[in-house]
CSV table of C-alpha atoms in Angstrom, one decimal:
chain,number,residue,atom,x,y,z
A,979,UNK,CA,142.2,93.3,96.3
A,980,UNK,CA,143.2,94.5,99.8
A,981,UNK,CA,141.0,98.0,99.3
A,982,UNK,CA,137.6,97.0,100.8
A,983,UNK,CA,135.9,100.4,100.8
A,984,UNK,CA,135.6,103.9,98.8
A,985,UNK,CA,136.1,106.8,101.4
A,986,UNK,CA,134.2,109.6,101.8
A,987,UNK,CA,133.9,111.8,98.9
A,988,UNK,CA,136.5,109.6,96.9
A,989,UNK,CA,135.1,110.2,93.9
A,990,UNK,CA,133.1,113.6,94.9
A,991,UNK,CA,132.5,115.9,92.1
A,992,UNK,CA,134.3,114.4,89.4
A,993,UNK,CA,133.2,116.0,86.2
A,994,UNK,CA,134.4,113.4,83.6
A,995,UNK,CA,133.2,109.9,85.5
A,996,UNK,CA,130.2,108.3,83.3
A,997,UNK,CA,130.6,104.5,84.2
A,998,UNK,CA,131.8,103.1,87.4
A,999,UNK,CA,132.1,98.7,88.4
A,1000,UNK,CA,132.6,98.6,91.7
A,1001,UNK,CA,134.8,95.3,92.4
A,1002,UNK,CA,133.6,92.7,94.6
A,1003,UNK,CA,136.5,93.2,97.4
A,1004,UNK,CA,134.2,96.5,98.6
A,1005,UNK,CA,132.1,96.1,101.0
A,1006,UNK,CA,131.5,99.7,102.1
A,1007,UNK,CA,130.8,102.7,99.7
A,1008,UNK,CA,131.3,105.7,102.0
A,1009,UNK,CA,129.6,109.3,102.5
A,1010,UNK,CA,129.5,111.4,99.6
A,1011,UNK,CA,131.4,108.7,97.4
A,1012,UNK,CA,130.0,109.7,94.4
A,1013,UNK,CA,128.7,112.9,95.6
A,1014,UNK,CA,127.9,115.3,92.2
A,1015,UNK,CA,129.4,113.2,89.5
A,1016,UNK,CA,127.0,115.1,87.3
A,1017,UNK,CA,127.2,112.5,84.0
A,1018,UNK,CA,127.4,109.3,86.0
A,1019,UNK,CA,125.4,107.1,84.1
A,1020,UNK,CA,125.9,103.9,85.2
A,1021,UNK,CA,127.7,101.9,88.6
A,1022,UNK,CA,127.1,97.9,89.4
A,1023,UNK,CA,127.0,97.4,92.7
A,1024,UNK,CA,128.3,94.4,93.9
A,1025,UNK,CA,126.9,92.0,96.1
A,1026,UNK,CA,130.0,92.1,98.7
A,1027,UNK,CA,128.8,95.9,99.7
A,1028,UNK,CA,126.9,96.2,102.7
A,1029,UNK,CA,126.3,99.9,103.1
A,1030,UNK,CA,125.7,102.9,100.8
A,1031,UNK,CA,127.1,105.9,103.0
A,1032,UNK,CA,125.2,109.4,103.6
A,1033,UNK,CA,125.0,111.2,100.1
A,1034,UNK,CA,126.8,108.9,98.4
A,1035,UNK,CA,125.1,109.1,94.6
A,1036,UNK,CA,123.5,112.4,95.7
A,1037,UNK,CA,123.5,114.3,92.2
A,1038,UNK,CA,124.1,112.0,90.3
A,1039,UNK,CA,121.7,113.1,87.7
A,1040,UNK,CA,122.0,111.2,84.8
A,1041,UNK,CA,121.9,108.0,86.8
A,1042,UNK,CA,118.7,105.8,85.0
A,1043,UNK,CA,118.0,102.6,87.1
A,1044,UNK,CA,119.5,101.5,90.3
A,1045,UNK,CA,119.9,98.2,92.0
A,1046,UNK,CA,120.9,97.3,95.5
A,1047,UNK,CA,121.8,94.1,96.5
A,1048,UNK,CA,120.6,92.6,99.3
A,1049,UNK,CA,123.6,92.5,101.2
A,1050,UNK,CA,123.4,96.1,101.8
A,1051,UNK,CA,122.0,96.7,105.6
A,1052,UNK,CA,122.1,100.3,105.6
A,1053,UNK,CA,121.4,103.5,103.0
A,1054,UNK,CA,122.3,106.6,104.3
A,1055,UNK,CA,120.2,110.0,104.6
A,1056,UNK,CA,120.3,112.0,101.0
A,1057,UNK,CA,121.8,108.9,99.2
A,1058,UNK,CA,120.3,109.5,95.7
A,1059,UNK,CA,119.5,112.8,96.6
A,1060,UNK,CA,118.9,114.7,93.2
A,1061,UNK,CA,119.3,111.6,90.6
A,1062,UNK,CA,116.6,113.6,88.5
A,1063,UNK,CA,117.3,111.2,85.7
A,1064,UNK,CA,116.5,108.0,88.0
A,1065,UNK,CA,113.5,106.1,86.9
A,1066,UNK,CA,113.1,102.6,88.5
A,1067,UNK,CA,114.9,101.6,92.2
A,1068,UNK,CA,115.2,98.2,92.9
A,1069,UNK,CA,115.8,97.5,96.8
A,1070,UNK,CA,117.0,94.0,97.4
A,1071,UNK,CA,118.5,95.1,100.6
A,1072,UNK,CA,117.7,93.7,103.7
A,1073,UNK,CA,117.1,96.9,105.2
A,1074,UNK,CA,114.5,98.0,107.6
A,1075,UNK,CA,114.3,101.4,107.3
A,1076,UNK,CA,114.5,104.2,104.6
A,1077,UNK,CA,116.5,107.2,106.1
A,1078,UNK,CA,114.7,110.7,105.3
A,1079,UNK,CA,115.3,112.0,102.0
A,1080,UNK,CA,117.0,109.1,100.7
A,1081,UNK,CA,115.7,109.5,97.2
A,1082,UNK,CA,114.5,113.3,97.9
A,1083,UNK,CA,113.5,115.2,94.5
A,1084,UNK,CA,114.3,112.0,92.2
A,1085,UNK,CA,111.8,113.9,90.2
A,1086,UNK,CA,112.1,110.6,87.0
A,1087,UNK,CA,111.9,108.0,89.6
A,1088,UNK,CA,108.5,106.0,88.5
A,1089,UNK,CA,108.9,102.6,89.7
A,1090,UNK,CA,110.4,101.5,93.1
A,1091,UNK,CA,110.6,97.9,94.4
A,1092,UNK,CA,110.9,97.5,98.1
A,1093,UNK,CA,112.6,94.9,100.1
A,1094,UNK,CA,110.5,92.8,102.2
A,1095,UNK,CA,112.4,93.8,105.6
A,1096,UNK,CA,111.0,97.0,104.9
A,1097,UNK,CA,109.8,98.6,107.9
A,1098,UNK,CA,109.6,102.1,108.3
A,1099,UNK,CA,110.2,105.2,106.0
A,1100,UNK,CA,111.3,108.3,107.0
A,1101,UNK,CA,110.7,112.4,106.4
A,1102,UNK,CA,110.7,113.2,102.6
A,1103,UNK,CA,112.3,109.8,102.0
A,1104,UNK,CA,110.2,110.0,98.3
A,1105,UNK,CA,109.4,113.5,98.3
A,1106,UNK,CA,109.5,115.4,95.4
A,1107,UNK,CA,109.7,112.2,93.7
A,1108,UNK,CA,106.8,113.2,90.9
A,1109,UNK,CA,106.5,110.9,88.1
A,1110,UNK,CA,105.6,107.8,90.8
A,1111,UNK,CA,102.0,106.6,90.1
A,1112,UNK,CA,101.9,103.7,92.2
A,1113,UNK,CA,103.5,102.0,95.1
A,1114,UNK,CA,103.1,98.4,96.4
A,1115,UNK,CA,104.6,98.5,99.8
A,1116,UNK,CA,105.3,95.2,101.4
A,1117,UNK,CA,103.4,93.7,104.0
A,1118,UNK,CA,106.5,94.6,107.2
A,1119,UNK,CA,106.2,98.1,106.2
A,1120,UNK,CA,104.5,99.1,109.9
A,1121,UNK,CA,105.4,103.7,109.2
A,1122,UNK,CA,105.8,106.3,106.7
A,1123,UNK,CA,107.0,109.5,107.9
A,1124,UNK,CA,104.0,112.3,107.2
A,1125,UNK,CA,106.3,113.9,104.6
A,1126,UNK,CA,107.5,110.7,103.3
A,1127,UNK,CA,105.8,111.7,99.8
A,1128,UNK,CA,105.4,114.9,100.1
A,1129,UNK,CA,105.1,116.5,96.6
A,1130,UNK,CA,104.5,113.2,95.1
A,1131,UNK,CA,101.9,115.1,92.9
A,1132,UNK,CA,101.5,112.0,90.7
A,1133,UNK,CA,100.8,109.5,92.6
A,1134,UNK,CA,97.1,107.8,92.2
A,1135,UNK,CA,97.1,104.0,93.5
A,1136,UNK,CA,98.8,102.4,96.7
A,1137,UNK,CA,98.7,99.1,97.9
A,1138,UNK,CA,99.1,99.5,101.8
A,1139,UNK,CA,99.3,97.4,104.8
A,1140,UNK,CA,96.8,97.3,107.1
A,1141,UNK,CA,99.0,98.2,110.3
A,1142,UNK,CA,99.3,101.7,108.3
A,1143,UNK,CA,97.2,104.8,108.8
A,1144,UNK,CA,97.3,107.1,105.6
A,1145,UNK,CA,95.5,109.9,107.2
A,1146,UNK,CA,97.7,113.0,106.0
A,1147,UNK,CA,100.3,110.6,104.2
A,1148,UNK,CA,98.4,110.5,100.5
A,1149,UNK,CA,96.4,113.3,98.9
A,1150,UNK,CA,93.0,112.5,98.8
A,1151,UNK,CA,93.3,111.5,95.3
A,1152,UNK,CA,95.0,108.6,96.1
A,1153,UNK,CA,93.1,105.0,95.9
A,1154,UNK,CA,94.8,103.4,98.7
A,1155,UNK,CA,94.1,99.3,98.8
A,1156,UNK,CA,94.6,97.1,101.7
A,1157,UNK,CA,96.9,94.3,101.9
């Protein structure tokens, strides 16, 4: 168990990958790991990783539900870029920020659970993201990013914290309730 991380683009574009268990000796899962692995359906993240690199699942479309530990610190911009088939996110991580289109176009994606270190979320971080309905954001959140749902055509009820203007965030459709 001396290897401790997957390199950049590793595993980029392989055709034939559908399952992936990440051993516990890596602790960094680098840019563009699994960059286009097209029928990835399913990876375990281990709790010994501590950052998701730039790109790294971006396309992997057939990827259905997500969890990240909360030993991960950082998630890079365009992460799960294009996982059309992703449809619940669960952040554990203790991170503070969500880089810009980090889960861009995840057009399935209809539940996300944030982490409560969440503090600020970035351009088109969600956008494109249309079957989400609803989003309970944690009471740290203190930005979003004016595009941070942009396209999010679905979306009818958010629970928000009160340090948060949602003037130009939200259509007006939205119900927005204080927290």
């Amino acid at each position: 168990s001396s290897v401790t991380s997957i390199e950049n683009n590793t595993f980029l574009h392989c055709a034939n990958l559908t399952k992936v268990i990440i051993p516990p000796s890596i602790t960094i899962i680098g840019d563009n790991a699994f960059d286009g692995c097209k029928i990835l359906k399913e990876i375990s993240i281990p709790s010994s990783v501590t950052s998701i690199g730039k790109s790294a699942f971006h396309e992997c479309k057939l990827l259905v539900e997500m969890t990240i530990p909360s030993s991960v610190k950082f998630i890079g911009e365009n992460a799960f870029n294009n996982c059309y088939s992703l449809k619940r996110i669960e952040i554990n991580a203790s991170i503070s920020k969500i880089e810009k289109n980090t889960f861009y176009q995840c057009c399935g994606l209809s539940q996300i659970i944030f982490p409560s270190t969440l503090i600020s979320i970035n351009d088109f971080a969600f956008a494109n993201c249309y079957s989400l309905a609803q989003l309970n954001f944690p009471l740290s959140l203190r930005s979003i990013s004016l595009c941070a749902f942009y396209g999010c055509s679905f979306l009818k009820k958010v629970s928000l914290p009160s340090a948060i203007n949602e003037k130009g965030i939200f259509s007006s459709n939205v119900t927005i309730k204080r927290i």
